[in-house]
Short mmCIF file of C-alpha atoms and ligand atoms in Angstrom, two decimals:
data_model
loop_
_atom_site.label_atom_id
_atom_site.label_comp_id
_atom_site.label_asym_id
_atom_site.label_seq_id
_atom_site.Cartn_x
_atom_site.Cartn_y
_atom_site.Cartn_z
CA MET A 10 -2.19 -45.70 -13.13
CA SER A 11 0.58 -43.42 -13.11
CA THR A 12 0.49 -40.29 -14.46
CA ALA A 13 4.16 -38.20 -15.88
CA PRO A 14 5.79 -36.21 -13.10
CA THR A 15 5.93 -32.83 -13.99
CA PRO A 16 9.30 -31.37 -14.32
CA PRO A 17 10.15 -29.49 -10.88
CA ASP A 18 11.49 -26.39 -12.64
CA ASN A 19 8.25 -26.01 -14.62
CA PRO A 20 6.89 -22.74 -13.27
CA LEU A 21 3.63 -23.51 -14.15
CA ARG A 22 3.32 -26.31 -12.71
CA ASP A 23 0.87 -25.40 -9.89
CA PRO A 24 0.18 -21.81 -9.39
CA ARG A 25 -1.29 -22.10 -6.01
CA ASP A 26 2.52 -23.03 -5.48
CA ARG A 27 3.88 -19.56 -4.23
CA ARG A 28 7.11 -21.21 -3.61
CA LEU A 29 7.58 -20.98 -8.00
CA PRO A 30 8.34 -18.28 -10.20
CA ARG A 31 5.29 -17.50 -11.08
CA ILE A 32 5.01 -16.44 -15.15
CA ALA A 33 2.63 -14.50 -16.50
CA GLY A 34 0.70 -15.97 -19.04
CA PRO A 35 -0.30 -13.92 -22.74
CA ALA A 36 -1.54 -10.54 -22.00
CA GLY A 37 -1.89 -7.36 -22.91
CA LEU A 38 -1.95 -4.04 -20.15
CA VAL A 39 -3.13 -0.92 -21.19
CA ILE A 40 -2.10 1.97 -19.29
CA PHE A 41 -4.90 5.37 -19.01
CA GLY A 42 -2.83 8.20 -18.01
CA VAL A 43 0.56 7.10 -18.37
CA THR A 44 2.01 10.26 -18.68
CA GLY A 45 1.65 10.98 -14.89
CA ASP A 46 4.03 10.13 -12.18
CA LEU A 47 3.31 6.94 -11.16
CA ALA A 48 3.81 5.09 -14.06
CA LYS A 49 6.87 7.17 -14.71
CA ARG A 50 8.11 6.46 -11.28
CA LYS A 51 6.29 3.50 -10.52
CA LEU A 52 4.65 1.43 -13.57
CA LEU A 53 6.40 1.34 -16.39
CA PRO A 54 9.91 0.68 -14.78
CA ALA A 55 7.99 -2.26 -12.68
CA ILE A 56 6.77 -3.73 -15.93
CA TYR A 57 10.20 -3.50 -17.55
CA ASP A 58 11.74 -5.21 -13.96
CA LEU A 59 9.06 -8.16 -14.15
CA ALA A 60 10.09 -8.44 -17.99
CA ASN A 61 14.12 -8.37 -17.22
CA ARG A 62 13.49 -10.77 -14.36
CA GLY A 63 11.62 -13.40 -16.89
CA LEU A 64 8.28 -13.27 -15.59
CA LEU A 65 6.51 -11.70 -18.90
CA PRO A 66 5.70 -13.85 -22.08
CA PRO A 67 7.48 -12.80 -25.07
CA SER A 68 3.93 -11.69 -26.56
CA PHE A 69 3.33 -9.46 -23.59
CA ALA A 70 2.08 -5.87 -24.88
CA LEU A 71 1.89 -2.22 -23.26
CA THR A 72 -0.46 0.02 -24.54
CA GLY A 73 -0.18 3.89 -23.65
CA PHE A 74 -3.63 5.63 -24.00
CA ALA A 75 -3.07 9.49 -23.23
CA ARG A 76 -3.85 13.09 -25.11
CA ARG A 77 -0.26 13.89 -25.94
CA ASP A 78 0.08 13.83 -29.84
CA TRP A 79 2.60 10.95 -29.39
CA SER A 80 3.51 8.18 -32.20
CA THR A 81 4.42 4.51 -30.64
CA GLU A 82 8.18 5.74 -31.00
CA ASP A 83 7.69 8.88 -28.87
CA PHE A 84 6.05 6.67 -26.22
CA ALA A 85 8.65 4.09 -26.25
CA GLN A 86 11.27 7.13 -25.50
CA ILE A 87 9.20 7.77 -22.50
CA VAL A 88 9.50 4.01 -21.05
CA HIS A 89 12.82 4.32 -22.22
CA ASP A 90 13.71 7.20 -19.90
CA ALA A 91 11.42 6.12 -16.97
CA VAL A 92 13.12 2.73 -17.13
CA ARG A 93 16.57 3.80 -17.01
CA GLU A 94 16.02 6.20 -14.25
CA HIS A 95 14.09 4.26 -11.92
CA ALA A 96 14.13 0.47 -12.79
CA ARG A 97 15.79 -1.80 -9.92
CA THR A 98 16.63 -4.23 -12.35
CA GLU A 99 20.00 -3.54 -15.28
CA PHE A 100 18.95 -2.40 -18.41
CA SER A 101 19.36 -5.21 -20.96
CA GLU A 102 19.33 -4.22 -24.75
CA ARG A 103 17.72 -7.80 -25.24
CA THR A 104 14.96 -7.20 -22.61
CA TRP A 105 13.82 -3.93 -23.76
CA GLU A 106 13.78 -4.71 -27.67
CA GLN A 107 11.51 -7.92 -26.51
CA LEU A 108 9.37 -5.44 -24.58
CA ALA A 109 9.18 -2.37 -27.13
CA SER A 110 8.19 -4.28 -29.64
CA GLY A 111 4.82 -4.97 -27.90
CA PHE A 112 4.56 -0.96 -27.01
CA ARG A 113 1.76 0.68 -28.72
CA PHE A 114 0.55 4.69 -28.18
CA VAL A 115 -3.53 5.60 -28.78
CA GLN A 116 -3.68 9.55 -28.65
CA GLY A 117 -7.11 10.67 -27.84
CA GLU A 118 -9.37 12.58 -24.68
CA PHE A 119 -11.27 10.24 -22.42
CA ASP A 120 -14.44 11.76 -23.90
CA ASP A 121 -13.45 10.86 -27.57
CA ASP A 122 -15.55 7.82 -28.98
CA ALA A 123 -13.26 7.57 -32.12
CA ALA A 124 -9.90 7.08 -29.52
CA PHE A 125 -11.56 4.23 -27.95
CA ASP A 126 -12.60 2.45 -31.21
CA THR A 127 -8.98 2.72 -32.04
CA LEU A 128 -7.97 1.40 -28.73
CA ALA A 129 -10.37 -1.54 -29.51
CA GLU A 130 -8.81 -1.92 -32.88
CA THR A 131 -5.20 -1.78 -31.27
CA VAL A 132 -5.58 -4.58 -28.81
CA ALA A 133 -7.67 -7.00 -31.33
CA ALA A 134 -4.55 -6.51 -33.67
CA LEU A 135 -1.83 -7.18 -30.94
CA ASP A 136 -4.19 -10.39 -30.17
CA ALA A 137 -3.47 -11.56 -33.68
CA GLU A 138 -0.24 -10.01 -34.66
CA ARG A 139 1.49 -11.12 -31.39
CA GLY A 140 -0.41 -13.38 -29.75
CA THR A 141 -2.06 -11.55 -26.32
CA GLY A 142 -4.95 -14.30 -26.37
CA GLY A 143 -7.61 -11.61 -25.88
CA ASN A 144 -6.39 -10.95 -22.30
CA HIS A 145 -6.10 -7.57 -21.40
CA ALA A 146 -5.69 -5.52 -18.22
CA PHE A 147 -6.96 -1.68 -18.09
CA TYR A 148 -4.69 0.40 -15.45
CA LEU A 149 -6.98 3.52 -14.32
CA SER A 150 -3.99 5.73 -13.25
CA VAL A 151 -6.06 8.51 -13.72
CA PRO A 152 -7.57 10.94 -11.48
CA PRO A 153 -10.74 9.58 -9.77
CA ARG A 154 -13.35 12.17 -11.36
CA SER A 155 -11.87 10.15 -14.96
CA PHE A 156 -12.95 6.70 -13.30
CA PRO A 157 -16.85 6.90 -14.41
CA LEU A 158 -15.64 8.06 -18.44
CA VAL A 159 -13.43 5.48 -18.49
CA LEU A 160 -14.95 2.90 -17.56
CA ASN A 161 -18.05 3.94 -19.49
CA GLN A 162 -15.80 4.10 -22.81
CA LEU A 163 -14.00 0.68 -22.03
CA LYS A 164 -17.92 -0.87 -21.77
CA ARG A 165 -19.49 1.36 -24.83
CA SER A 166 -16.10 0.42 -26.92
CA GLY A 167 -16.67 -3.22 -25.99
CA LEU A 168 -13.12 -3.52 -24.54
CA SER A 169 -14.40 -4.89 -21.22
CA GLU A 170 -16.21 -7.88 -22.52
CA PRO A 171 -14.41 -10.98 -21.84
CA THR A 172 -15.02 -14.15 -24.22
CA THR A 173 -15.63 -17.30 -22.85
CA ASP A 174 -11.17 -18.48 -23.55
CA ALA A 175 -9.97 -15.04 -22.07
CA TRP A 176 -10.35 -12.15 -19.59
CA ARG A 177 -10.82 -8.75 -19.04
CA ARG A 178 -9.61 -6.78 -15.68
CA VAL A 179 -9.51 -3.62 -14.61
CA ILE A 180 -7.35 -1.84 -12.13
CA ILE A 181 -7.95 0.96 -9.95
CA GLU A 182 -5.59 3.48 -8.42
CA LYS A 183 -6.70 4.51 -4.95
CA PRO A 184 -8.07 7.07 -3.81
CA PHE A 185 -11.70 4.79 -4.04
CA GLY A 186 -13.79 7.42 -3.18
CA HIS A 187 -13.25 10.04 -0.30
CA ASN A 188 -15.59 8.65 1.93
CA LEU A 189 -18.30 5.97 2.01
CA GLU A 190 -20.85 7.78 -0.02
CA SER A 191 -18.76 8.59 -2.66
CA ALA A 192 -17.02 4.96 -2.56
CA LEU A 193 -20.31 3.38 -2.84
CA GLU A 194 -21.20 5.44 -6.05
CA LEU A 195 -17.56 4.69 -7.69
CA ASP A 196 -18.60 1.04 -6.98
CA ASP A 197 -21.68 1.27 -8.81
CA VAL A 198 -20.28 2.61 -11.72
CA VAL A 199 -16.99 -0.02 -11.82
CA SER A 200 -19.53 -2.96 -11.15
CA GLU A 201 -21.62 -2.17 -14.05
CA VAL A 202 -18.90 -2.85 -16.25
CA PHE A 203 -16.57 -5.02 -14.56
CA PRO A 204 -17.33 -8.27 -12.23
CA GLU A 205 -16.25 -7.84 -8.99
CA ASP A 206 -13.55 -10.63 -9.62
CA SER A 207 -12.14 -9.00 -12.67
CA VAL A 208 -11.20 -5.93 -10.65
CA PHE A 209 -8.32 -5.25 -8.97
CA ARG A 210 -7.86 -2.65 -6.34
CA ILE A 211 -4.50 -1.47 -5.70
CA ASP A 212 -3.40 -0.56 -2.61
CA HIS A 213 0.75 -0.62 -2.86
CA TYR A 214 1.06 -1.29 0.40
CA LEU A 215 0.10 -4.76 0.26
CA GLY A 216 2.73 -5.71 -2.57
CA LYS A 217 5.24 -4.66 -0.25
CA GLU A 218 7.84 -8.14 1.32
CA THR A 219 7.62 -6.69 4.17
CA VAL A 220 3.63 -6.38 4.56
CA GLN A 221 3.16 -9.80 3.41
CA ASN A 222 5.80 -10.52 6.35
CA ILE A 223 3.16 -9.89 8.83
CA LEU A 224 1.51 -12.69 7.57
CA ALA A 225 4.53 -14.74 7.42
CA MET A 226 6.12 -14.59 10.80
CA ARG A 227 2.54 -14.26 12.50
CA PHE A 228 1.66 -17.77 10.73
CA ALA A 229 4.24 -19.71 9.91
CA ASN A 230 5.91 -19.49 13.41
CA GLN A 231 4.70 -21.03 16.80
CA LEU A 232 6.62 -18.36 18.87
CA PHE A 233 4.91 -14.88 18.44
CA GLU A 234 1.05 -16.18 17.98
CA PRO A 235 0.42 -17.30 21.77
CA VAL A 236 1.63 -13.77 23.26
CA TRP A 237 0.04 -11.91 20.27
CA ASN A 238 -3.27 -10.83 22.49
CA ASN A 239 -4.30 -8.43 25.40
CA HIS A 240 -3.04 -10.57 27.88
CA TYR A 241 0.31 -9.57 26.38
CA VAL A 242 0.00 -6.89 24.24
CA ASP A 243 0.03 -3.41 25.53
CA HIS A 244 -0.76 -1.10 22.84
CA VAL A 245 0.46 -1.28 19.23
CA GLN A 246 1.67 1.80 17.23
CA ILE A 247 1.54 2.12 13.13
CA THR A 248 3.33 4.69 11.70
CA MET A 249 3.85 5.75 8.25
CA ALA A 250 6.27 9.36 8.51
CA GLU A 251 7.65 10.51 5.29
CA ASP A 252 10.00 13.68 4.96
CA ILE A 253 9.22 15.03 1.86
CA GLY A 254 6.28 17.40 1.22
CA ILE A 255 3.14 17.36 -0.80
CA GLY A 256 5.76 18.36 -3.68
CA SER A 257 3.18 19.11 -7.01
CA ARG A 258 0.44 17.24 -5.66
CA ALA A 259 -1.43 20.33 -4.31
CA GLY A 260 -4.27 19.10 -6.74
CA TYR A 261 -4.71 15.84 -5.64
CA TYR A 262 -3.65 16.49 -1.70
CA ASP A 263 -5.62 19.91 -0.93
CA GLY A 264 -8.99 18.48 0.64
CA ILE A 265 -7.94 15.12 1.08
CA GLY A 266 -5.06 15.27 4.13
CA ALA A 267 -3.26 12.51 5.66
CA ALA A 268 -6.30 10.56 6.44
CA ARG A 269 -7.90 10.25 3.97
CA ASP A 270 -4.71 9.62 1.65
CA VAL A 271 -3.13 6.78 3.84
CA ILE A 272 -4.94 6.02 6.92
CA GLN A 273 -8.07 4.54 5.21
CA ASN A 274 -5.90 2.38 2.65
CA HIS A 275 -2.14 1.34 3.87
CA LEU A 276 -2.81 2.12 7.75
CA LEU A 277 -5.95 0.34 8.27
CA GLN A 278 -4.40 -2.54 5.81
CA LEU A 279 -1.67 -3.09 8.23
CA LEU A 280 -3.78 -2.71 11.16
CA ALA A 281 -6.01 -5.32 9.65
CA LEU A 282 -3.19 -7.68 9.06
CA THR A 283 -1.55 -7.35 12.29
CA ALA A 284 -4.67 -7.73 14.22
CA MET A 285 -6.67 -10.60 11.89
CA GLU A 286 -7.23 -14.17 13.19
CA GLU A 287 -5.50 -16.92 10.97
CA PRO A 288 -7.28 -17.04 7.52
CA PHE A 289 -8.20 -20.33 6.92
CA SER A 290 -5.92 -20.78 4.01
CA PHE A 291 -3.95 -18.00 2.00
CA ASP A 292 -6.92 -17.55 -0.89
CA ALA A 293 -8.14 -14.05 -1.46
CA ASN A 294 -11.88 -14.96 0.13
CA SER A 295 -10.07 -16.22 3.37
CA LEU A 296 -7.67 -13.33 3.97
CA ARG A 297 -10.66 -10.89 2.86
CA ARG A 298 -13.31 -12.10 4.95
CA GLU A 299 -10.54 -12.34 8.33
CA LYS A 300 -9.68 -8.72 7.53
CA GLU A 301 -13.09 -7.52 7.07
CA LYS A 302 -13.68 -8.86 10.50
CA VAL A 303 -10.69 -6.60 11.77
CA LEU A 304 -12.35 -3.58 10.20
CA SER A 305 -15.86 -4.36 11.48
CA ALA A 306 -14.78 -4.27 15.05
CA VAL A 307 -12.70 -1.25 14.93
CA ARG A 308 -14.32 1.51 17.41
CA LEU A 309 -13.10 5.24 17.53
CA GLY A 310 -12.89 7.10 21.13
CA GLU A 311 -16.26 8.73 21.93
CA ASP A 312 -14.45 12.00 22.24
CA LEU A 313 -12.74 12.36 18.94
CA GLY A 314 -10.73 15.74 20.48
CA ARG A 315 -9.05 13.67 22.38
CA SER A 316 -8.75 10.13 20.70
CA THR A 317 -7.26 12.01 17.48
CA ALA A 318 -4.88 14.84 16.60
CA ARG A 319 -4.08 16.49 13.49
CA GLY A 320 -1.38 18.78 12.22
CA GLN A 321 0.04 20.94 9.17
CA TYR A 322 3.30 21.22 8.32
CA ALA A 323 4.74 24.84 8.97
CA ALA A 324 7.91 26.93 6.91
CA GLY A 325 10.99 25.81 8.35
CA TRP A 326 14.53 24.26 8.40
CA GLN A 327 14.93 20.79 7.75
CA GLY A 328 17.80 18.47 6.82
CA GLY A 329 19.53 21.89 6.58
CA GLU A 330 17.03 23.48 4.09
CA HIS A 331 14.50 26.30 4.38
CA VAL A 332 11.10 24.46 3.03
CA ARG A 333 7.66 25.81 2.40
CA GLY A 334 5.50 25.61 5.05
CA TYR A 335 1.96 23.39 3.83
CA HIS A 336 0.04 27.00 2.89
CA GLU A 337 3.05 28.67 1.09
CA GLU A 338 2.81 25.16 -1.29
CA ASP A 339 2.20 26.07 -5.27
CA GLY A 340 -1.93 25.38 -5.18
CA ILE A 341 -2.77 25.90 -1.89
CA ALA A 342 -5.09 27.79 -0.62
CA PRO A 343 -3.33 30.25 2.42
CA ASP A 344 -6.49 29.53 4.64
CA SER A 345 -6.26 25.74 3.51
CA ILE A 346 -6.97 23.41 6.53
CA THR A 347 -6.23 20.06 5.16
CA GLU A 348 -4.04 17.84 7.50
CA THR A 349 -0.77 16.87 6.63
CA TYR A 350 -0.41 14.99 9.66
CA ALA A 351 -2.83 12.62 11.60
CA ALA A 352 -2.72 10.41 14.47
CA MET A 353 -5.65 8.60 15.92
CA ARG A 354 -6.28 5.87 18.85
CA LEU A 355 -8.52 2.97 17.82
CA GLU A 356 -9.44 -0.16 19.79
CA VAL A 357 -10.55 -3.26 18.02
CA ASP A 358 -13.51 -4.77 19.83
CA SER A 359 -12.63 -8.68 19.87
CA ARG A 360 -11.40 -10.93 23.04
CA ARG A 361 -8.47 -10.80 21.20
CA TRP A 362 -7.74 -7.72 21.14
CA ALA A 363 -10.08 -5.94 23.95
CA GLY A 364 -8.46 -3.30 26.12
CA VAL A 365 -5.41 -2.48 23.38
CA PRO A 366 -5.32 0.82 22.00
CA PHE A 367 -4.11 0.75 18.44
CA TYR A 368 -2.13 4.08 17.71
CA LEU A 369 -2.05 5.08 14.37
CA ARG A 370 -0.44 8.13 12.95
CA ALA A 371 0.76 9.59 9.16
CA GLY A 372 2.33 12.72 8.41
CA LYS A 373 5.05 14.96 5.39
CA ARG A 374 7.89 16.42 6.38
CA LEU A 375 8.54 14.76 9.40
CA GLY A 376 11.44 13.62 11.08
CA ARG A 377 12.57 10.95 8.62
CA ARG A 378 11.06 8.22 6.46
CA VAL A 379 10.31 5.21 8.35
CA THR A 380 6.85 2.95 8.32
CA GLU A 381 6.27 0.45 10.99
CA ILE A 382 4.21 -1.51 12.98
CA ALA A 383 5.54 -1.81 16.47
CA VAL A 384 3.49 -4.18 18.78
CA VAL A 385 4.32 -2.85 22.08
CA PHE A 386 4.15 -5.93 25.28
CA LYS A 387 2.94 -5.20 28.96
CA ARG A 388 5.69 -5.26 31.43
CA ALA A 389 6.77 -8.52 33.03
CA PRO A 390 4.36 -8.91 36.27
CA HIS A 391 7.12 -9.05 38.72
CA LEU A 392 10.85 -8.39 38.48
CA PRO A 393 13.26 -10.11 40.86
CA PHE A 394 15.68 -7.27 40.25
CA ASP A 395 16.25 -4.61 42.34
CA LEU A 396 14.56 -1.79 40.46
CA GLY A 397 17.09 0.42 40.92
CA THR A 398 19.88 -1.31 38.60
CA SER A 399 16.55 -2.25 35.75
CA GLY A 400 15.87 1.24 35.49
CA GLU A 401 16.53 1.22 31.81
CA LEU A 402 14.38 -1.71 31.36
CA GLY A 403 11.46 -0.49 28.62
CA GLN A 404 8.65 -2.75 27.22
CA ASN A 405 9.27 -5.82 24.43
CA ALA A 406 8.44 -5.15 21.55
CA ILE A 407 8.60 -6.81 18.16
CA VAL A 408 8.73 -4.05 15.49
CA PHE A 409 7.94 -4.87 11.58
CA ARG A 410 9.92 -2.53 9.47
CA VAL A 411 8.42 -1.99 6.57
CA GLN A 412 10.45 0.32 5.33
CA PRO A 413 13.46 1.66 4.42
CA ASP A 414 15.25 -0.89 6.41
CA GLU A 415 13.12 -3.70 5.71
CA GLY A 416 13.09 -6.34 8.83
CA VAL A 417 12.13 -7.14 12.10
CA THR A 418 13.59 -6.03 15.70
CA ILE A 419 12.80 -7.71 18.55
CA ARG A 420 13.27 -5.20 21.78
CA PHE A 421 13.83 -7.38 25.22
CA GLY A 422 15.74 -6.31 28.27
CA ALA A 423 19.12 -8.16 28.55
CA LYS A 424 21.91 -8.20 31.73
CA VAL A 425 24.16 -5.62 31.13
CA PRO A 426 27.96 -7.32 31.64
CA GLY A 427 29.70 -6.88 34.82
CA THR A 428 28.97 -7.65 38.53
CA ALA A 429 26.07 -6.10 39.53
CA MET A 430 22.42 -7.58 37.86
CA GLU A 431 21.48 -4.76 35.63
CA VAL A 432 19.02 -5.09 32.98
CA ARG A 433 19.27 -3.08 29.98
CA ASP A 434 17.13 -2.85 26.94
CA VAL A 435 18.81 -4.82 23.55
CA SER A 436 17.39 -5.45 20.37
CA MET A 437 17.64 -8.14 18.07
CA ASP A 438 17.47 -7.60 14.27
CA PHE A 439 16.48 -9.45 11.11
CA GLY A 440 17.31 -7.30 8.28
CA TYR A 441 16.29 -8.30 4.79
CA GLY A 442 19.41 -7.05 3.37
CA ASN A 443 21.53 -9.63 5.54
CA ALA A 444 19.09 -12.81 5.59
CA PHE A 445 18.31 -13.08 1.69
CA THR A 446 20.68 -12.42 -1.30
CA GLU A 447 17.71 -11.29 -3.57
CA ASN A 448 16.73 -7.82 -3.69
CA SER A 449 12.76 -7.42 -2.60
CA PRO A 450 11.01 -6.56 -5.93
CA GLU A 451 8.79 -3.45 -5.80
CA ALA A 452 5.61 -3.53 -4.41
CA TYR A 453 3.83 -2.36 -8.12
CA GLU A 454 6.21 -5.46 -9.64
CA ARG A 455 4.35 -7.75 -7.68
CA LEU A 456 0.53 -6.45 -7.97
CA ILE A 457 0.92 -6.17 -12.18
CA LEU A 458 2.07 -9.29 -12.15
CA ASP A 459 -0.80 -10.76 -9.86
CA VAL A 460 -3.46 -8.47 -11.93
CA LEU A 461 -2.27 -10.75 -15.13
CA LEU A 462 -2.03 -14.28 -13.20
CA GLY A 463 -5.48 -13.27 -11.82
CA ASP A 464 -4.31 -13.53 -8.12
CA PRO A 465 -6.47 -11.07 -5.94
CA PRO A 466 -5.35 -11.86 -2.39
CA LEU A 467 -3.06 -8.81 -2.47
CA PHE A 468 -5.97 -6.54 -3.51
CA PRO A 469 -8.83 -5.11 -1.02
CA HIS A 470 -11.91 -6.01 -1.96
CA GLN A 471 -14.97 -3.36 -2.06
CA ARG A 472 -16.47 -4.30 1.40
CA GLU A 473 -12.93 -3.45 2.73
CA VAL A 474 -13.06 0.03 1.06
CA GLU A 475 -16.03 0.45 2.75
CA LEU A 476 -15.11 -0.49 6.33
CA SER A 477 -12.28 1.39 5.94
CA TRP A 478 -14.12 5.19 5.10
CA GLN A 479 -16.86 3.90 7.91
CA ILE A 480 -14.20 4.46 10.19
CA LEU A 481 -12.56 6.95 8.67
CA ASP A 482 -15.71 9.37 7.71
CA PRO A 483 -16.81 10.20 11.51
CA ILE A 484 -13.23 11.36 12.37
CA THR A 485 -12.59 13.49 9.09
CA GLU A 486 -16.22 15.13 9.56
CA TYR A 487 -15.11 15.79 12.70
CA TRP A 488 -11.83 17.57 12.11
CA GLU A 489 -14.09 20.12 9.20
CA SER A 490 -16.04 21.18 11.79
CA ALA A 491 -13.00 21.92 14.43
CA GLY A 492 -11.20 24.59 12.43
CA SER A 493 -7.28 24.84 12.01
CA PRO A 494 -5.38 21.84 12.54
CA GLU A 495 -1.96 22.46 14.72
CA PRO A 496 0.66 23.56 12.72
CA TYR A 497 4.23 21.52 13.44
CA ARG A 498 7.59 22.15 12.27
CA PRO A 499 9.30 20.49 9.35
CA GLY A 500 11.96 18.05 10.90
CA SER A 501 9.77 17.62 13.91
CA TRP A 502 7.62 14.39 14.82
CA GLY A 503 4.43 16.24 14.75
CA PRO A 504 2.00 18.31 16.68
CA ALA A 505 1.86 18.38 20.73
CA SER A 506 -1.53 17.17 20.08
CA ALA A 507 -0.77 13.77 19.23
CA ASP A 508 2.00 13.40 22.15
CA GLU A 509 -0.63 14.91 24.56
CA MET A 510 -3.29 12.05 22.86
CA LEU A 511 -0.47 9.13 24.06
CA ALA A 512 0.50 10.79 27.03
CA ARG A 513 -2.81 10.81 28.58
CA ASP A 514 -2.97 6.89 28.42
CA GLY A 515 0.20 6.93 29.78
CA ARG A 516 2.37 6.16 26.74
CA ARG A 517 4.75 7.57 24.37
CA TRP A 518 5.13 7.46 20.57
CA ARG A 519 8.13 5.61 19.75
CA MET A 520 10.72 7.31 18.25
CA PRO A 521 11.50 5.20 15.26
C1 BG6 B 787 0.66 6.85 -1.80
C2 BG6 B 787 0.42 8.30 -1.19
O1 BG6 B 787 -0.29 5.70 -1.48
O2 BG6 B 787 1.91 6.44 -0.74
C3 BG6 B 787 1.36 9.62 -0.78
O3 BG6 B 787 -0.88 8.85 -2.11
C4 BG6 B 787 2.72 8.74 -0.91
O4 BG6 B 787 1.00 10.31 -0.12
C5 BG6 B 787 2.80 7.80 -0.81
O5 BG6 B 787 4.09 9.33 -0.33
C6 BG6 B 787 3.99 6.41 0.10
O6 BG6 B 787 4.54 5.40 -0.51
P1 BG6 B 787 5.97 4.96 0.11
O7 BG6 B 787 5.56 3.27 -0.87
O8 BG6 B 787 6.65 5.68 -0.70
O9 BG6 B 787 5.61 4.44 1.34
#
């Protein structure tokens, strides 16, 4: 029996084949919170970029839902401005016209039944007029307090209800609660309306190319995995430093702080990807299962006063500019104890990682914007050189440079040219910019496309969310009872207590 060969350039040939361009089928996306900063800076430009790369079908429709009294034309103008300002790819009139013909805007409050009924009619009309085929995703880019309201409205209006041959999906932006208890409550609300396989929780770090590269590096090569364990690894440092302050986000950030904002999600996901065992395959279940195992095995230090550190940025000079301290930021109470810097020492209780500390740190108003994972190796057990001439030899390290200069650095010792046997640290770099001609897509491009394709590996499961809160809750509870965070200078690398935490182990933070 012969089967007709599938044309090799048919991108729809096999959706499991990730080497091929993946194109979404007929679908619509509704964004709640479309007037917000995230929508303008990330979501709307990402949708345009997907369309420009030919990854959205011509029938794609985008509906904005917001309180503003806008017409669809006003909405289109807002999208246009956001695209012009923030899109990654060049502006194309052709792409824009095709995309904009699928725009709709529905005005209303989240507690307004009539507005959701109008939304349901709009979505049904899109199926008839544009061929979205009944497939719709709902993006909740709204404050967490509005989640229950919007979800219940989606249910009441029938919008969450799939048909036999069409899907309905929901996309939830972090924070998924502010502790374990609230995460469970949120999940109760979500699971009342959508089954787990229709829920896509966004942790945008998982959409970053360099984060996916951790798995490619580890599991597509023979080189790294044999040394990826406590026989060779001394410790791991995961850093997410930002040079900006909280800007206009006081309402969200105060009372949340650095640990809940980025360690509970982004940094613990990076830890899980760095420490996990090889997944059985690259499907969502296998990947999530391995990450869950790591998160379940994470252990905190017994004395949280010594194994964690936190700080708050003071006023001062950064980059030649005087910047306000956290307490002087608009909307922040002068006695707020919210941390803008958090560091912690964790261990992973497994045969592979026993005894290897994982140091995590994240903060705002630090020296520069950089996210990296540094796997630092033990020193060679014996050096056949004169110690005096090998004095500048540090520890070997593999550093995943997540951003901004995306790539991987390997640090090792090499002989200094000359007659003496002097060994010094050098590095070998792989940079995305040099190695590939394609630019990395934005994380949101990848993630929005994956939602439309129904492809879940890059979205954390509720269980991962819960495990991450389980790790963090004792720390944030301890901090709440431990007074004010230590002030640090803007442009510095955080509070002295974070340095002391490593110094107690005879180690130092890397200077990224
Ligand atoms: C978000 C945090 O998840 O990530 C922000 O809420 C932070 O506080 C942002 O600024 C950083 O994202 P990126 O992609 O610029 O590293």
